[in-house]
CSV table of C-alpha atoms in Angstrom, one decimal:
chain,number,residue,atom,x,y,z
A,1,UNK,CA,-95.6,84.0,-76.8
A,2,UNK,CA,-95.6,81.8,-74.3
A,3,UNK,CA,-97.1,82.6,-70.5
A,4,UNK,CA,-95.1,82.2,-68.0
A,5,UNK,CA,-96.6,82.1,-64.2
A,6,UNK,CA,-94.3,83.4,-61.1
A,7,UNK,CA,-95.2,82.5,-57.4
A,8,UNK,CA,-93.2,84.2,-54.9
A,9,UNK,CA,-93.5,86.4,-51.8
A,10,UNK,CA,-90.5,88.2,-52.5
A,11,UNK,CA,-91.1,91.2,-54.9
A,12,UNK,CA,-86.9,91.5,-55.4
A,13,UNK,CA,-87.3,88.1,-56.8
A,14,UNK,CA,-90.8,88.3,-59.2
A,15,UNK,CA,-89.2,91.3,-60.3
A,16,UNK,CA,-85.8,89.7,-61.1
A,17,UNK,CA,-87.4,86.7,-62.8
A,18,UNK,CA,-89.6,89.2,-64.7
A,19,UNK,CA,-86.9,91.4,-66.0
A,20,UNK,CA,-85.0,88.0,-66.6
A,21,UNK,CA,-87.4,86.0,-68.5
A,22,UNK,CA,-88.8,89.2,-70.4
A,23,UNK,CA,-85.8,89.5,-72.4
A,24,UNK,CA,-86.0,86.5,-73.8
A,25,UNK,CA,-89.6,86.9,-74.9
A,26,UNK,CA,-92.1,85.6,-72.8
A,27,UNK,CA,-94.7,87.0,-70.6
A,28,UNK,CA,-94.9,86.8,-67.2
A,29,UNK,CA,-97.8,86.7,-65.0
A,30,UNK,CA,-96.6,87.4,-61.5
A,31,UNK,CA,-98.2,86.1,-57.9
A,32,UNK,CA,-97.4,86.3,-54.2
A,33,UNK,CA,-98.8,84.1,-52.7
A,34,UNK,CA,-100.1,80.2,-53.0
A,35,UNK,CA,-103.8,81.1,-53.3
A,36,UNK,CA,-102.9,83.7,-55.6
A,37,UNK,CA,-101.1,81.4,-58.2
A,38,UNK,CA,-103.8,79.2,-58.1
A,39,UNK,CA,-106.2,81.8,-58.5
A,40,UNK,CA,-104.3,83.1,-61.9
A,41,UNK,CA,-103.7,80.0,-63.5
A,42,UNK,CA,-105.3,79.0,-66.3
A,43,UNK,CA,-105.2,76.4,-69.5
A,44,UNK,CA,-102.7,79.7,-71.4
A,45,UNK,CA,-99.9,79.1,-69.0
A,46,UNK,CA,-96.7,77.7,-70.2
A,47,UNK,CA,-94.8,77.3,-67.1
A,48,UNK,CA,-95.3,77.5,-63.6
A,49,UNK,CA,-92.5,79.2,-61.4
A,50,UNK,CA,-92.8,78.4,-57.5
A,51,UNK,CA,-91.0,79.3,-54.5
A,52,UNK,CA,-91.5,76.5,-52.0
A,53,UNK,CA,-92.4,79.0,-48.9
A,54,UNK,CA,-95.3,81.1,-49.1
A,55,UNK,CA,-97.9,82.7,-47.1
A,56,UNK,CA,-101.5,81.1,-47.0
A,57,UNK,CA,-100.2,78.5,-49.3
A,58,UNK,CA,-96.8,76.6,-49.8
A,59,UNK,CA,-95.2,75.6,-53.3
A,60,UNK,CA,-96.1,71.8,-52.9
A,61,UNK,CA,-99.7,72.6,-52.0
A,62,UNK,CA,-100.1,74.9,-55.1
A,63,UNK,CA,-98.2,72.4,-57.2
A,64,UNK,CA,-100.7,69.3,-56.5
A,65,UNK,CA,-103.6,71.9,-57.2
A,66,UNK,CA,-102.7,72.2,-60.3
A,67,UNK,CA,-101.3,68.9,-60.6
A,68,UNK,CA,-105.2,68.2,-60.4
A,69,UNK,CA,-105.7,69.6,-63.8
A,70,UNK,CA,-102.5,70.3,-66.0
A,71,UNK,CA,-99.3,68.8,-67.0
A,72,UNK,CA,-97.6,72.4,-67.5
A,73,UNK,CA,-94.0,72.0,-66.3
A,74,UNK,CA,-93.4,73.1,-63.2
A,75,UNK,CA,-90.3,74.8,-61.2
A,76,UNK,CA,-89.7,75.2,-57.3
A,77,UNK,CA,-87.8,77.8,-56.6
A,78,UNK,CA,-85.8,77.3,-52.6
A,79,UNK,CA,-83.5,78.2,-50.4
A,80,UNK,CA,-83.1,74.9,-49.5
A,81,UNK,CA,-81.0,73.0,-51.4
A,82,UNK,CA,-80.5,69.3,-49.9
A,83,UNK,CA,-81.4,65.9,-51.7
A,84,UNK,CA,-84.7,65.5,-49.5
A,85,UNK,CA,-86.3,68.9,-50.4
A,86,UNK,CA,-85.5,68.0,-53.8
A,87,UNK,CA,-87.0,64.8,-53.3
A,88,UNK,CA,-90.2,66.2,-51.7
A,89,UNK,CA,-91.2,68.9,-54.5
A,90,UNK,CA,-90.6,66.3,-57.2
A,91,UNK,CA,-92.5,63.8,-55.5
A,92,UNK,CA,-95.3,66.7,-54.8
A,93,UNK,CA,-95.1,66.7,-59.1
A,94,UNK,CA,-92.7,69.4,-59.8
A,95,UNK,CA,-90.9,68.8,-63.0
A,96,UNK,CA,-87.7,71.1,-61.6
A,97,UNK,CA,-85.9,72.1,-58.8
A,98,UNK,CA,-83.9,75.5,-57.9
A,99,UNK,CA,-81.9,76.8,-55.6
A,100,UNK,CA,-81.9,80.3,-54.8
A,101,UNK,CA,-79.6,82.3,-55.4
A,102,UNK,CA,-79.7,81.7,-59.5
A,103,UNK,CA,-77.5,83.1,-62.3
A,104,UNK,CA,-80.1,84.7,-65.0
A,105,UNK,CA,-77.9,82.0,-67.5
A,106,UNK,CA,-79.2,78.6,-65.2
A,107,UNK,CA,-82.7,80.4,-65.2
A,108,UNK,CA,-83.4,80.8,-68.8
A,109,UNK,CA,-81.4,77.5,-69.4
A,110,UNK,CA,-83.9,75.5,-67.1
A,111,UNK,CA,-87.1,77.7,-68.1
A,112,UNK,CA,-86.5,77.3,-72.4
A,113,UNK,CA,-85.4,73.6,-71.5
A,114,UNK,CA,-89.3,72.8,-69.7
A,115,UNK,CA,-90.7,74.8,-72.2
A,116,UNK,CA,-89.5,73.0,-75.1
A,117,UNK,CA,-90.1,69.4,-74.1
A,118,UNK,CA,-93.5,70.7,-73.0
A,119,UNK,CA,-94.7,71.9,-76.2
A,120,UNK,CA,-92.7,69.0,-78.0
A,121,UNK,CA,-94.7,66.3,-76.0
A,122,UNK,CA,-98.1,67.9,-77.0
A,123,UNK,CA,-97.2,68.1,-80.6
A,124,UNK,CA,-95.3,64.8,-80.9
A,125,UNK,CA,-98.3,62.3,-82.7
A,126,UNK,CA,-98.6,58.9,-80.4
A,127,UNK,CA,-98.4,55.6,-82.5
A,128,UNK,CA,-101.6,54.2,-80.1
A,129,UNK,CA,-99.8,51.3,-79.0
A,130,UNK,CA,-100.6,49.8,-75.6
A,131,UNK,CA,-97.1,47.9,-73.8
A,132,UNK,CA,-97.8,45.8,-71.1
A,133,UNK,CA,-94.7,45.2,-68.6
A,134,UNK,CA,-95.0,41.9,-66.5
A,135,UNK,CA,-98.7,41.9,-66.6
A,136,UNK,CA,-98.7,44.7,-64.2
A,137,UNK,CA,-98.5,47.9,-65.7
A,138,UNK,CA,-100.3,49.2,-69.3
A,139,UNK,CA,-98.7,51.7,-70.7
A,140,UNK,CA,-101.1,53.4,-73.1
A,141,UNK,CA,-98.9,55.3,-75.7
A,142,UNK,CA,-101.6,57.4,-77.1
A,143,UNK,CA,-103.5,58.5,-74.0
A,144,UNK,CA,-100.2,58.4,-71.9
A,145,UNK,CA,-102.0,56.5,-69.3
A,146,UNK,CA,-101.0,54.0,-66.7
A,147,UNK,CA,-102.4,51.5,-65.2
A,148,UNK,CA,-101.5,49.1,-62.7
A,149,UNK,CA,-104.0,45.8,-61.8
A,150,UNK,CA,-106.6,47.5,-63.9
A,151,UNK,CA,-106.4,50.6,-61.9
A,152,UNK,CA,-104.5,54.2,-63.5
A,153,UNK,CA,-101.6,55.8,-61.5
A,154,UNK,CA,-101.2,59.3,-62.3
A,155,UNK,CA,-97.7,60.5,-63.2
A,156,UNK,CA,-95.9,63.4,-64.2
A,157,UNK,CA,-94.8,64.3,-67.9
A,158,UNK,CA,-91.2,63.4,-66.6
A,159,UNK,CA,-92.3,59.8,-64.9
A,160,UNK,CA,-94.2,59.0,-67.9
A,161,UNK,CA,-91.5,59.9,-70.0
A,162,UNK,CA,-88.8,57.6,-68.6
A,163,UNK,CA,-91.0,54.8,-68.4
A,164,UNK,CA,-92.2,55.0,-72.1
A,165,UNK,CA,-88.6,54.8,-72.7
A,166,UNK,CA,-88.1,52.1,-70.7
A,167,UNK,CA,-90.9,50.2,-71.9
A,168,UNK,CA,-90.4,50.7,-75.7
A,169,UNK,CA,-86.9,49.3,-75.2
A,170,UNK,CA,-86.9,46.1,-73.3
A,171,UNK,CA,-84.4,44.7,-72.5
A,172,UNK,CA,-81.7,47.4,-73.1
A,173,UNK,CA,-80.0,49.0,-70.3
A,174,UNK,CA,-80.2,52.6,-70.1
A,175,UNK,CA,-77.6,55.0,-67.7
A,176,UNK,CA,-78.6,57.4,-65.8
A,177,UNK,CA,-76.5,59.5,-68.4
A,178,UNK,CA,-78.6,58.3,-71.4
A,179,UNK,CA,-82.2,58.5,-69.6
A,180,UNK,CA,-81.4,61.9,-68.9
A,181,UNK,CA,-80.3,63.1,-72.8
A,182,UNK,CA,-83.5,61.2,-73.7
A,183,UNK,CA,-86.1,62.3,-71.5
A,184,UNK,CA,-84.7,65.6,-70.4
A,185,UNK,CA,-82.9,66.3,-74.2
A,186,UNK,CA,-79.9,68.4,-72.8
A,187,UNK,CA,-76.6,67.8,-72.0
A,188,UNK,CA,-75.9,65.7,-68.9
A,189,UNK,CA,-73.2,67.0,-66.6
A,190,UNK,CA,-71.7,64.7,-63.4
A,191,UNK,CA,-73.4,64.4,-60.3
A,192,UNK,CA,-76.7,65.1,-61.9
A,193,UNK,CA,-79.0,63.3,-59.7
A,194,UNK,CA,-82.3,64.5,-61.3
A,195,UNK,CA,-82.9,60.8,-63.0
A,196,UNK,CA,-82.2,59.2,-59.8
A,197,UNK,CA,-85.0,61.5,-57.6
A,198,UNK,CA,-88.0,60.9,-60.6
A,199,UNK,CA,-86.9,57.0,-60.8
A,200,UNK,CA,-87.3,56.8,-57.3
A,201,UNK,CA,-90.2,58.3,-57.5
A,202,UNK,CA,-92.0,56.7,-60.3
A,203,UNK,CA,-90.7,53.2,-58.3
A,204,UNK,CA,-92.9,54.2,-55.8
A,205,UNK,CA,-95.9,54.7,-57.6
A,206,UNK,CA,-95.6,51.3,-59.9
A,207,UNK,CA,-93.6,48.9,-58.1
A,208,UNK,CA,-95.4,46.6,-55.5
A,209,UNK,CA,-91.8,46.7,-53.5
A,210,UNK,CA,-89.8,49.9,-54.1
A,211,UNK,CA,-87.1,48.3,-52.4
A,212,UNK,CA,-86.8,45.4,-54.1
A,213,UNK,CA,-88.0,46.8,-57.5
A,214,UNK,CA,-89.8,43.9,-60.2
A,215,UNK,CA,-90.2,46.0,-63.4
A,216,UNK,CA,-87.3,48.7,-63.3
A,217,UNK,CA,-84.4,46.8,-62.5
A,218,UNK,CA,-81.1,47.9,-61.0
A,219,UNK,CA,-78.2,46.6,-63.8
A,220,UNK,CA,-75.4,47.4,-61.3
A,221,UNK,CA,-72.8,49.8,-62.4
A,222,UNK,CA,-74.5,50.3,-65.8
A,223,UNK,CA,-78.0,51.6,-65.8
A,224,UNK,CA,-81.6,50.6,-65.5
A,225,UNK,CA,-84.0,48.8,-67.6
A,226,UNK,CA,-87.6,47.0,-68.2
A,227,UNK,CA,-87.1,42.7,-68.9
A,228,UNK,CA,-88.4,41.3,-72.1
């Protein structure tokens, strides 16, 4: 059964994500605060649930604690529901981002979805291969490490994942539509900025110039992609 950890001040809410996420079979570990999550997480924890404001300690701080030693998917929970505070808990390494209020449908859809590329990541076998992209980056298949000059970056599951697929296909353009289905694996629906907010944010961390971007390259009106 997998674990399922819930941050939030708000009991109506723990309580609703509990009685949510309980029928479909997983436990849930609930927190109120930011210590408090980061006091009760541990290496048996599935998934992370956040709410972005909390006493003692927001969602972003708990989420780079963690950050600091697990990958487990993670999902803010806000009331706020604009591009930048989207931008800011997926740049803080949240894997997710949810506005409040949430149909119990979009919950269990988003929660089974992080889940299962989770556990599908940590089972898939790595080939051991090392790609180099213009004698910049190494991306090491098999320890999913990047490094840049010599020197590793850290990313996120997501970040890693869309560079892999960039980097095992040069060459080939990719939309945002088809990074999505292969990173995410779930149906794309228009106006789904997700790709755009982790590509920005993965530019930032390997590009030298996120501006004027060297190794992922704009293909205007069709996609992104990595040159040969």
């Amino acid at each position: 059964m997998d674990r399922i950890l819930v941050a939030d001040d708000n009991t109506e809410i723990t309580d609703l994500i509990e009685n949510i996420l309980e029928k479909e079979g997983y436990e849930i570990i609930k927190t109120y605060s930011g210590l408090e999550a980061v006091d009760a997480f541990d290496h048996t924890i599935s998934l992370v649930i956040l709410d972005v404001m909390m006493p003692e300690m927001d969602g972003f701080e708990v989420c780079q604690k963690i950050r600091q030693k697990s990958q487990v998917p993670i999902l803010f929970l806000s009331a706020k529901g604009t591009d930048i505070d989207k931008v800011v808990g997926l740049s803080a390494g949240g894997d997710d981002y949810m506005v409040k209020p949430f149909s119990a449908i979009e919950l269990v859809a988003r929660v089974r979805a992080l889940i299962r590329r989770y556990h599908y990541a940590a089972k898939t076998p790595q080939s051991g291969n090392v790609i180099t992209v213009n004698e910049v980056l190494t991306v090491d298949l098999d320890a999913r490490k990047v490094t840049k000059y010599g020197e590793e970056i850290t990313l996120t599951r997501t970040e890693f994942g869309i560079l892999e697929l960039l980097a095992k296909n040069k060459g080939k353009v990719f939309s945002t539509e088809m990074i999505f289905k292969s990173v995410w694996q779930e149906k794309y629906y228009e106006g789904n900025n997700t790709v755009m907010v982790h590509l920005a944010r993965l530019r930032e961390k390997i590009e030298d110039n996120p501006k004027k971007a060297q190794i992922i390259k704009n293909v205007w009106g069709v996609g992104y992609k990595i040159e040969e």
